Coordinates of C-alpha atoms in Angstrom, one line a residue:
X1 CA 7.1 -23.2 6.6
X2 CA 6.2 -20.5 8.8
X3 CA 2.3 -20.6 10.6
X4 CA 0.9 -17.4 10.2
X5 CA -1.1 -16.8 13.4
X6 CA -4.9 -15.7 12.4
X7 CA -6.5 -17.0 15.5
X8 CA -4.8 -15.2 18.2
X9 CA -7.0 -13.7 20.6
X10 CA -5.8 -10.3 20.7
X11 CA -8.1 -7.3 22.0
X12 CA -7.7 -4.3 20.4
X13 CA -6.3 -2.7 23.9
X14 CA -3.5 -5.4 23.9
X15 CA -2.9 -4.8 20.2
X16 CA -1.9 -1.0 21.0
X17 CA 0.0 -2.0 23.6
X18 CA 2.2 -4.1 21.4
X19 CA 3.0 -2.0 19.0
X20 CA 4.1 0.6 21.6
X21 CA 7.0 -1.8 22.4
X22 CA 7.6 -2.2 19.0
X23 CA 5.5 -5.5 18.0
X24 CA 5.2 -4.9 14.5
X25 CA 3.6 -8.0 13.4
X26 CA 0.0 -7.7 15.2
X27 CA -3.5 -8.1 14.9
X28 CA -6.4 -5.7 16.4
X29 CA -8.7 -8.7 17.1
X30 CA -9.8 -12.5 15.8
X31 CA -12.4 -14.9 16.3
X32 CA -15.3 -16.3 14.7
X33 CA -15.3 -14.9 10.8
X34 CA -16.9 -16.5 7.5
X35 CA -14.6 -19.2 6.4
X36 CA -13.2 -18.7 2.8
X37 CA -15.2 -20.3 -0.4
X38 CA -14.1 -23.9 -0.6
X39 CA -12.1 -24.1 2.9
X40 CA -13.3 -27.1 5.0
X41 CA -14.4 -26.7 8.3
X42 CA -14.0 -29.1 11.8
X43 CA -17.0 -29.3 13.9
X44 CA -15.2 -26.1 16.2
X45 CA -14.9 -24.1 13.4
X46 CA -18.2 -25.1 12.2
X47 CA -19.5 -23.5 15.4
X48 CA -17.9 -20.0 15.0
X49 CA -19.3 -19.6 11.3
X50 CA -22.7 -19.8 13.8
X51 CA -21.3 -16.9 15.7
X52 CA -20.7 -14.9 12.8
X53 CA -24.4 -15.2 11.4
X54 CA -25.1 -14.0 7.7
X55 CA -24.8 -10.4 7.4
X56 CA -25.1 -9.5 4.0
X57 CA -24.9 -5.4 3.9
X58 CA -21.1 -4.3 5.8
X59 CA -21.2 -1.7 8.3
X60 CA -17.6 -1.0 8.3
X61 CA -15.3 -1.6 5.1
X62 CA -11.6 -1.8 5.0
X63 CA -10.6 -1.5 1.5
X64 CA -6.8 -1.9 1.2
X65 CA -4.4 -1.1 -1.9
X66 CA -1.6 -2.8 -3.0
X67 CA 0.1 -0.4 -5.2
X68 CA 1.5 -1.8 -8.1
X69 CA 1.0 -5.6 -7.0
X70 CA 0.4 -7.4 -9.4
X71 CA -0.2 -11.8 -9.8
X72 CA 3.6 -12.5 -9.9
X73 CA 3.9 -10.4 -6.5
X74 CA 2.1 -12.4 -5.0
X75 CA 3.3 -15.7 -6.1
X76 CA 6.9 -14.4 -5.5
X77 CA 5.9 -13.1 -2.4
X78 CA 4.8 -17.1 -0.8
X79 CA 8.0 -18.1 -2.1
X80 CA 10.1 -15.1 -0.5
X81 CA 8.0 -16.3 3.0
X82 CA 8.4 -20.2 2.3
X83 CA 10.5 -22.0 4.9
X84 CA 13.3 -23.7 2.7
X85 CA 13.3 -26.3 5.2
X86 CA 10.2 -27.6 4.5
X87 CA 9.2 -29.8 1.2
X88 CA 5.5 -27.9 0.8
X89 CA 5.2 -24.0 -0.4
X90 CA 3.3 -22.7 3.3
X91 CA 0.6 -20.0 2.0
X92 CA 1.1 -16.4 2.8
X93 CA -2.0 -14.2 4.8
X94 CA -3.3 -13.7 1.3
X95 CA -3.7 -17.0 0.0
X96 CA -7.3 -18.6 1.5
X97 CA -9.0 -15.2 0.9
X98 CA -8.4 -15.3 -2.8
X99 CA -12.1 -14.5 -4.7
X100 CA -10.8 -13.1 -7.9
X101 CA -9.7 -10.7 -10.0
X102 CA -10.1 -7.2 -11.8
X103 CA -9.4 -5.6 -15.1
X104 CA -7.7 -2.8 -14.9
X105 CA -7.6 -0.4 -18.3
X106 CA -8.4 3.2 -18.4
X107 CA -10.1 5.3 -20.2
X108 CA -8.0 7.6 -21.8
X109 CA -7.3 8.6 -25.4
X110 CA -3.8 7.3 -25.7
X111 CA -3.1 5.0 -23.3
X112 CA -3.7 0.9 -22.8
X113 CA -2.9 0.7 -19.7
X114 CA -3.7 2.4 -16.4
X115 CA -1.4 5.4 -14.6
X116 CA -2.8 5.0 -10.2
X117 CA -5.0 8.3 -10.6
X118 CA -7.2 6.6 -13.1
X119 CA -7.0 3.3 -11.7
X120 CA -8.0 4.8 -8.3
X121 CA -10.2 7.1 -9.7
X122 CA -12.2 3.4 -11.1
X123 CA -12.2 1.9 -8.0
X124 CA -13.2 4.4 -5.8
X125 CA -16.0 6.5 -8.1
X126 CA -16.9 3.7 -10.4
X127 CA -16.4 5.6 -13.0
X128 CA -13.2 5.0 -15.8
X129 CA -11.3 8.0 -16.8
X130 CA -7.9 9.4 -18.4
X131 CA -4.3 8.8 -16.6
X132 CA -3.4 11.5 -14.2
X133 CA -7.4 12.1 -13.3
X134 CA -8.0 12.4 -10.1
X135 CA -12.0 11.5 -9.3
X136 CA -12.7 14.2 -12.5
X137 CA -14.2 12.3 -15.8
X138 CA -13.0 13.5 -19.3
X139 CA -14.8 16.4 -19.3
X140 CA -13.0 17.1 -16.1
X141 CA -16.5 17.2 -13.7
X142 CA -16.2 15.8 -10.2
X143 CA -17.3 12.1 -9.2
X144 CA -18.4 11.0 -6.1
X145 CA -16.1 9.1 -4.1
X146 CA -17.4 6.1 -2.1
X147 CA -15.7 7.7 0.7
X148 CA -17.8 10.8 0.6
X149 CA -20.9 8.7 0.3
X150 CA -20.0 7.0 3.4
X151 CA -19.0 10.6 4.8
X152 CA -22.8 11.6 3.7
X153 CA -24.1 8.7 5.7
X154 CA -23.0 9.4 8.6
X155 CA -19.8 7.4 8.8
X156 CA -16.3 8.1 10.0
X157 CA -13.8 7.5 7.5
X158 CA -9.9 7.2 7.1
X159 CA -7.1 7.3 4.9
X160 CA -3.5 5.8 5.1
X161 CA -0.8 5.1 3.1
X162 CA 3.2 4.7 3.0
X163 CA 3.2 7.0 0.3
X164 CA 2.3 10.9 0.6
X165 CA -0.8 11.3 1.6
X166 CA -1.7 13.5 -1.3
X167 CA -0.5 11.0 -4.0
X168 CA -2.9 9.4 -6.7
X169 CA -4.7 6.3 -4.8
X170 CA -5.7 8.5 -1.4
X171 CA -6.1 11.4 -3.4
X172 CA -8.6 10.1 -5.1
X173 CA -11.2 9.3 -2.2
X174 CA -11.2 12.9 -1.1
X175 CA -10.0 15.2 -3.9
X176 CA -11.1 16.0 -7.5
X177 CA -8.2 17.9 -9.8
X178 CA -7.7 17.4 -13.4
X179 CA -3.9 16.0 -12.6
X180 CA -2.8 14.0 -10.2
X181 CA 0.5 16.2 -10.0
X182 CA -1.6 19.2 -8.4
X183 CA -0.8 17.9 -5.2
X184 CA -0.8 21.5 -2.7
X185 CA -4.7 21.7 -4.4
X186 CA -5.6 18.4 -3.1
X187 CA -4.3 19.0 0.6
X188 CA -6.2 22.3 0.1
X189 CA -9.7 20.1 -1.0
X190 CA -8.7 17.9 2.4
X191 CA -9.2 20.7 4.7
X192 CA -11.9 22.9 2.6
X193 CA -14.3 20.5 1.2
X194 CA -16.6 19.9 3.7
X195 CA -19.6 17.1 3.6
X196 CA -22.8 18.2 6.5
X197 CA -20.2 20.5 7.5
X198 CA -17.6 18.4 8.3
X199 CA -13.9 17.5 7.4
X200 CA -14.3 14.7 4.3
X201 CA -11.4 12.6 6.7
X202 CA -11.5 11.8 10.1
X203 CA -8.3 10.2 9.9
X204 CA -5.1 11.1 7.8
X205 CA -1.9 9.1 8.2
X206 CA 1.1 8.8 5.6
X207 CA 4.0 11.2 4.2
X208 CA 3.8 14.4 2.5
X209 CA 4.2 16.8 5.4
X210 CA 5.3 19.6 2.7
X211 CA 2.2 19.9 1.3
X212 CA 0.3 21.1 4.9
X213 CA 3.0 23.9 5.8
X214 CA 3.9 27.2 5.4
X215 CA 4.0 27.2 1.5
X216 CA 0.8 26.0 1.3
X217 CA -1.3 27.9 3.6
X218 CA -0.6 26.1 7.0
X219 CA -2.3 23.4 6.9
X220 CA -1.3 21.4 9.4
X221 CA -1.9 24.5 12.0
X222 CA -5.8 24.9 10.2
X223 CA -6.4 21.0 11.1
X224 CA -5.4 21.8 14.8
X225 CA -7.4 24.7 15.5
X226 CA -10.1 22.7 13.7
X227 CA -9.5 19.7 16.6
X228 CA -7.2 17.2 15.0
X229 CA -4.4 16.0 16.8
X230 CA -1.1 16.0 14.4
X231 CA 1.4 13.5 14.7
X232 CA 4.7 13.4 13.1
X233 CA 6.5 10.1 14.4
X234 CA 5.3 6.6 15.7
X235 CA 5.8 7.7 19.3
X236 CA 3.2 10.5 19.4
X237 CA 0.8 8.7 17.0
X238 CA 0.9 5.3 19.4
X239 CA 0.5 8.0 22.3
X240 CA -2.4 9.6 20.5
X241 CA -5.6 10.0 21.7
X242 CA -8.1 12.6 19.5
X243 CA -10.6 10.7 17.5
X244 CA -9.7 13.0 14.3
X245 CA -5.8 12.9 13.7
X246 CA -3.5 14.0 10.9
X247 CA -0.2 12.3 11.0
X248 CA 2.2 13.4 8.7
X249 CA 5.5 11.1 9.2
X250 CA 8.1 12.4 6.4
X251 CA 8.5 15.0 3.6
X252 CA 7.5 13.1 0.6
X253 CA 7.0 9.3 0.8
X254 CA 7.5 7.0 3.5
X255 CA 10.6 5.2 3.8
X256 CA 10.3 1.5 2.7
X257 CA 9.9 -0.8 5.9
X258 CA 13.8 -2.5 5.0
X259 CA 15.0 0.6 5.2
X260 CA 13.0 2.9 8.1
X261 CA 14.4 3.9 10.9
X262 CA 12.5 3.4 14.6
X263 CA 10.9 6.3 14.7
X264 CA 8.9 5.7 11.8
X265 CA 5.2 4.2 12.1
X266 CA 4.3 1.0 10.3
X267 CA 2.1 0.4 7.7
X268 CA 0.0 -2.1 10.2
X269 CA 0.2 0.1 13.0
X270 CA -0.9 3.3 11.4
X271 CA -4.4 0.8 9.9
X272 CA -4.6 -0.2 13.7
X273 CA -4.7 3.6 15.1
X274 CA -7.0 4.3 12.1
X275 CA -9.6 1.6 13.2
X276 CA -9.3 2.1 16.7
X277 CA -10.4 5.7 16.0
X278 CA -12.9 5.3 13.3
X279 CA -14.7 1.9 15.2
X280 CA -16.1 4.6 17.6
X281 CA -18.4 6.0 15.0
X282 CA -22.0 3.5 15.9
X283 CA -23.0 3.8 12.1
X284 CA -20.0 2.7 11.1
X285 CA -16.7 3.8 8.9
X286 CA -14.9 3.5 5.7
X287 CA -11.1 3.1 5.7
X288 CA -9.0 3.1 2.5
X289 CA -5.6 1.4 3.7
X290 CA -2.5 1.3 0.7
X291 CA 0.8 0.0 0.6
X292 CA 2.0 2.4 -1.8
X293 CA 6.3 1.4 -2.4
X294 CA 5.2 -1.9 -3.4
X295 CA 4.8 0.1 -7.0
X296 CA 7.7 2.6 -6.0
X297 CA 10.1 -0.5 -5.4
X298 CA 8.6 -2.2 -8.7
X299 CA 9.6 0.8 -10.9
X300 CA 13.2 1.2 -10.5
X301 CA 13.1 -2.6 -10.3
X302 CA 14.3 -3.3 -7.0
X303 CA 13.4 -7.1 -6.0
X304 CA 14.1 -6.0 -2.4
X305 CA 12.5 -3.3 -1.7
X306 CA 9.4 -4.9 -3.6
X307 CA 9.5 -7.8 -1.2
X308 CA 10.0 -5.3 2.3
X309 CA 6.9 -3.9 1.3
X310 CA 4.7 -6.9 0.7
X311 CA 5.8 -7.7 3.8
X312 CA 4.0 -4.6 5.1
X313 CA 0.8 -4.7 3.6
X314 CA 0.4 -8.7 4.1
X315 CA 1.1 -7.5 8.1
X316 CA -2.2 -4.6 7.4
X317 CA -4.0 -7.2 5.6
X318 CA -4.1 -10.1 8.4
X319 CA -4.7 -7.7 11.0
X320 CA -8.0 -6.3 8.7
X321 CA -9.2 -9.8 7.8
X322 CA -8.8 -10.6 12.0
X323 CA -10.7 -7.3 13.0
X324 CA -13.4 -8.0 10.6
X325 CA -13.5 -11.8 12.6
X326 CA -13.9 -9.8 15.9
X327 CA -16.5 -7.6 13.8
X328 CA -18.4 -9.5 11.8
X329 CA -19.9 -6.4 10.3
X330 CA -16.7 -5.5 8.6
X331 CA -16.0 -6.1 5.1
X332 CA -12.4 -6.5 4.1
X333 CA -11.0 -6.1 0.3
X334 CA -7.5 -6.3 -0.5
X335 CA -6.5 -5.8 -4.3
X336 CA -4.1 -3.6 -6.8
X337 CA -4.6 -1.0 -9.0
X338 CA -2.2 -2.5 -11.1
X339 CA 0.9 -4.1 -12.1
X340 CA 4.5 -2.5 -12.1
X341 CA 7.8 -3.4 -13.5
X342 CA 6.6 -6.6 -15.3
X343 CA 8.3 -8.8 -12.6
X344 CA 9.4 -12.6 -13.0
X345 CA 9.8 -15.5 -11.3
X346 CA 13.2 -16.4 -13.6
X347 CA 14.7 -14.6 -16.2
X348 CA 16.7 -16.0 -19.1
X349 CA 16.7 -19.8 -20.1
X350 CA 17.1 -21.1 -16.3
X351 CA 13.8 -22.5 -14.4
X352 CA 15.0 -20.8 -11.2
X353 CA 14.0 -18.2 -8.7
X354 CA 15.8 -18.2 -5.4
X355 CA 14.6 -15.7 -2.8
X356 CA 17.1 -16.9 -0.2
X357 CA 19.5 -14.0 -1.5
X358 CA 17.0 -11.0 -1.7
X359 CA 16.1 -12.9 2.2
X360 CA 20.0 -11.9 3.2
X361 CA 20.0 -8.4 1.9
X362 CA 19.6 -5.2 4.9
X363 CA 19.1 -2.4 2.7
X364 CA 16.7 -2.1 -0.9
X365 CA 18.7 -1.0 -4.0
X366 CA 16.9 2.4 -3.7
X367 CA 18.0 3.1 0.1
X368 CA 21.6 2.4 -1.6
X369 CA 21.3 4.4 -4.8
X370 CA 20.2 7.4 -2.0
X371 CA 23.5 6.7 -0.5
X372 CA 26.0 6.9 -3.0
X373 CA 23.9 9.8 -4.5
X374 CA 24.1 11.6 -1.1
X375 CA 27.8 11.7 -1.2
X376 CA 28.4 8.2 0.8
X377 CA 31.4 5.8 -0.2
X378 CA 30.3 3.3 -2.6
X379 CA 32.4 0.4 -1.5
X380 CA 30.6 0.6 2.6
X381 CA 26.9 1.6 1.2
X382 CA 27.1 -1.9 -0.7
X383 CA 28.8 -3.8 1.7
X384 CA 26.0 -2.2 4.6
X385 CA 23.3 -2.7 1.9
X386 CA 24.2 -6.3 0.4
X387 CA 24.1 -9.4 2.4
X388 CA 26.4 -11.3 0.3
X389 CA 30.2 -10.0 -1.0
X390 CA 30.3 -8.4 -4.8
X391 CA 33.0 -10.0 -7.3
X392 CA 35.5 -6.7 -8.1
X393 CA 33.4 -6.5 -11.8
X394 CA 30.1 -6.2 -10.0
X395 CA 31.6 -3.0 -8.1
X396 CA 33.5 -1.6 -10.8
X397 CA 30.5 -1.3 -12.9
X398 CA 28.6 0.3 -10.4
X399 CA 31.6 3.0 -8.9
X400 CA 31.3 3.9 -12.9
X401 CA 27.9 4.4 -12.9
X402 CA 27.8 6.5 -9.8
X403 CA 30.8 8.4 -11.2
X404 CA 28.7 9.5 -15.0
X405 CA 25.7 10.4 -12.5
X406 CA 28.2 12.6 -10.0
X407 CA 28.8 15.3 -13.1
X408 CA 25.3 15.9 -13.7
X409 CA 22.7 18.0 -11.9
X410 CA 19.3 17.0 -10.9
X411 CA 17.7 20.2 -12.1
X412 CA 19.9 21.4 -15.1
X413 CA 20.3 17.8 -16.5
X414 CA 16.4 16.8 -16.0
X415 CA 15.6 13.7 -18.1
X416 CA 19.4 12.6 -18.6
X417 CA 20.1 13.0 -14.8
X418 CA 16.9 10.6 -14.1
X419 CA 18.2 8.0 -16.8
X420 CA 21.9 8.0 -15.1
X421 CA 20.4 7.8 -11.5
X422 CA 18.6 4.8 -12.7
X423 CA 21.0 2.8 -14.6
X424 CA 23.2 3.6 -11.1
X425 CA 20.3 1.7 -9.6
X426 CA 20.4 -1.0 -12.0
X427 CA 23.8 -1.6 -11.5
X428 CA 23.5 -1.9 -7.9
X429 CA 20.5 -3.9 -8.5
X430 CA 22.3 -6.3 -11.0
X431 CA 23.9 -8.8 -8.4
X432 CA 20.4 -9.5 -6.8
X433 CA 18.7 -9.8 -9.7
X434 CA 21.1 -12.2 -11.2
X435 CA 21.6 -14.1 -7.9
X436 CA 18.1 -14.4 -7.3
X437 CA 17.5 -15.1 -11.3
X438 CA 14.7 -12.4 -10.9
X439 CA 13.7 -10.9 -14.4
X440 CA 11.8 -7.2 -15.4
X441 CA 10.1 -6.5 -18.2
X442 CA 9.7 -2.4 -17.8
X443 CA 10.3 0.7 -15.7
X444 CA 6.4 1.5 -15.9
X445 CA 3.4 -0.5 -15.4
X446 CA 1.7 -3.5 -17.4
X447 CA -1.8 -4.1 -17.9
X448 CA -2.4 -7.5 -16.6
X449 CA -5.6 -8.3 -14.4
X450 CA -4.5 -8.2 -10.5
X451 CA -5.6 -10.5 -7.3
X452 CA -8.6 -9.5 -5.3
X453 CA -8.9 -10.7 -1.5
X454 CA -11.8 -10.3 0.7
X455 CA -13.4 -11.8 3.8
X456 CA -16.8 -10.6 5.6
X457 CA -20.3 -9.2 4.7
X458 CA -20.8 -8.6 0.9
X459 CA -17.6 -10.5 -0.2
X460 CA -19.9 -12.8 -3.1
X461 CA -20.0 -9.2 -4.9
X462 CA -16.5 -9.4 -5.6
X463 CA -16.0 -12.6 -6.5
X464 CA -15.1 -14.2 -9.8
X465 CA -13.6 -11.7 -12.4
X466 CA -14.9 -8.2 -12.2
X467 CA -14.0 -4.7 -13.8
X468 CA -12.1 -2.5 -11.3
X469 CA -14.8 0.1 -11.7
X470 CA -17.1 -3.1 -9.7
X471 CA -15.0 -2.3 -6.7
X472 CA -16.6 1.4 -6.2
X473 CA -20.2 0.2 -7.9
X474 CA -20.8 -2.7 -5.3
X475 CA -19.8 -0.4 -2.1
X476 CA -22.1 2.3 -3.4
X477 CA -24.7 -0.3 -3.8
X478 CA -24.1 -1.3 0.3
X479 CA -24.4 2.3 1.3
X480 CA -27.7 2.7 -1.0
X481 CA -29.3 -0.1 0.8
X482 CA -28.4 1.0 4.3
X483 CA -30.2 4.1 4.0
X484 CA -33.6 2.6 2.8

């Protein structure tokens, strides 16, 4: 199996430079770091856990999100990575920084299980709420963010995610609406809610450009004069050189990393501008890192795209967990707000699951649903898409599907127009699925507990299982104790 590198010595100078001649796959920095709980060390190893000391409270945190990503992501995940050539099942980036996990439910008056705005809201307030609450408790009043406590103590602080930058999980670290929807009033809260007089977020990187132009007041031209640098593709923001910078890289969401063209920034590469901006700040920063299309593949079911975008966020999470070895005052957390799609290993009476196929596919099943919907021949999206040939049944059901969803319109048809596009999406989906023997159980989300990963100063907090609201409550606790 492949070796994923965690010891290369990388500086933070030579990371930048590879990523400006495309390296995706890079680290800011690595070196001595706390061993995880139960990993044996050699007598060299021994000696860097003496470098690393025993801080306790974490100057800098890197709390990253993996949308939707759930257990069986992650177990599927080692298994999409495993080298078939070997007999042993190699570990992912993940796997020896495993503490725990969380409980995810809401509070809300209907609902079991948790929408991201409330599971967000939890993790990033400490407080539980209703589905589609962003940072707002029932009674709809404001709660503090750890974000804007770590704003209030002096810290610099960052935000990044593949998805719009307004969407539930960032929203809720800097805005406070009743819906999550109200997303032109949360880029309004990012540039008028102030904390000592300055910007809530020093750093702002992810999709959702519509929501900071003209129809919403210009705000992308308010964050210039204000003395942000604004970015809008991977060149400028590699090129970039302002400590407070807005990068806005697509209309709505980011395209998924299978599917993205050049110009587009990666997940890990927008974290590395993020922290080589925010590491500046002497008292220290707060950075919020998510890998949203994990939950935007999970939903429509799409066993590719899901797998593209773990890919992603395990590339942001080895190059926190190696920063945090080269900063040994830097707490890392990695976990999920919860779990989408109901995804498993196998489906039907068969004991199988065989990544190799979803390994050999070039686009995700929503790139190609995007296709066909755009107008594109059916027959050369799925061959372009697909990394293995369709039997003539496999195509004809889906040029049928695609034909029911050409007759209707997005906006007259509403509800029936989303249920055609998606059972297009299904039937594209179908041959991976089946080849792969990957099974669904939903379209939405389930309420299973989800993985928590950490490395660094303050990690034992997290450890064994914990509520999600613990996540927010033990990073509040570290700011408390910094200021006494």
């Amino acid at each position: 199996m492949k070796m994923f590198n965690k010891l290369a010595a990388t500086t933070l100078a030579s990371t930048l430079i590879a990523t400006s001649l495309g390296v995706t796959n890079v680290t800011l920095a690595s070196g001595a770091g706390e061993a995880p709980e139960g990993t044996q060390l050699n007598q060299g190893q021994q000696g860097d856990m003496a470098m690393y000391g025993n801080t306790e409270n974490p100057k800098n945190i890197i709390f990253l999100v993996g949308d939707g990503m759930g257990p069986a992501f992650n177990t599927a995940y080692r298994h999409f990575k495993d080298n078939p050539d070997t007999e042993e099942v190699e570990k992912t980036a993940f796997d020896d920084y495993f503490v725990g996990d969380q409980s995810t439910s809401p509070k809300d008056p209907e609902d079991d299980v948790t929408d991201s705005a409330a599971g967000a809201t939890a993790f990033s307030t400490g407080h539980k709420t209703y589905n589609g609450a962003i940072s707002v408790n029932e009674k709809q009043e404001r709660l503090k963010s750890v974000l804007e406590q770590a704003k209030e103590n002096g810290k610099s602080t960052g935000l990044v995610s593949t998805a719009e930058i307004t969407d539930a999980t960032p929203a809720a670290y800097a805005a406070h609406v009743k819906e999550r929807g109200m997303k032109d009033e949360i880029a309004q809260q990012f540039f008028n809610d102030k904390i000592n007089g300055q910007h809530k977020v020093d750093v702002l990187l992810g999709g959702g450009s519509k929501y900071f132009g003209e129809e919403n007041g210009n705000l992308k031209e308010k964050f210039a004069q204000d003395g942000y640098e604004v970015v809008e593709n991977r060149e400028d923001l590699l090129n970039s050189k302002d400590d407070q910078l807005l990068g806005l890289f697509s209309e709505g969401n980011m395209p998924l990393q299978i599917d993205a063209p050049e110009d587009d920034p990666r997940l890990v590469e927008m974290q590395s501008i993020a922290l080589d901006r925010l590491q500046k700040n002497d008292k220290g920063f707060f950075l919020m890192v998510e890998g949203a299309s994990i939950d935007k593949s999970a939903h429509p079911n799409d066993i590719t795209g899901v797998m593209s975008e773990m890919e992603g966020f395990e590339k942001a999470f080895e190059n926190a967990t190696n920063y945090a070895k080269q900063n040994p005052d830097t707490l890392v957390v990695a976990t999920a707000d919860h779990s989408t799609g109901g995804l498993s290993m196998a489906k039907g009476k068969e004991y199988r699951w065989d990544p190799e196929y979803i390994r050999q596919m070039k686009h995700s099943g929503s790139y190609m649903t995007d296709q066909i919907i755009e107008g594109k021949d059916v027959e050369e999206v799925i061959q372009n898409g697909y990394g293995f040939d369709l039997d003539k049944e496999q195509m004809k059901a889906i040029k049928k599907e695609a034909k029911a969803l050409s007759k209707l319109d997005e906006e007259k048809d509403g509800d029936k127009y989303g249920e055609q596009k998606q059972k297009l999406q299904d039937a594209i989906q179908k041959p991976i699925n089946d080849k792969s023997n990957t099974g669904w159980t939903t379209y939405g989300h389930t309420g299973v507990d989800v993985n928590t990963y950490g490395f660094g100063p303050g990690i034992d907090s997290f450890r064994g299982h914990i509520d999600n609201t613990d996540s927010a409550k033990n990073i509040f606790d570290f700011y408390k104790n910094e200021v006494q």
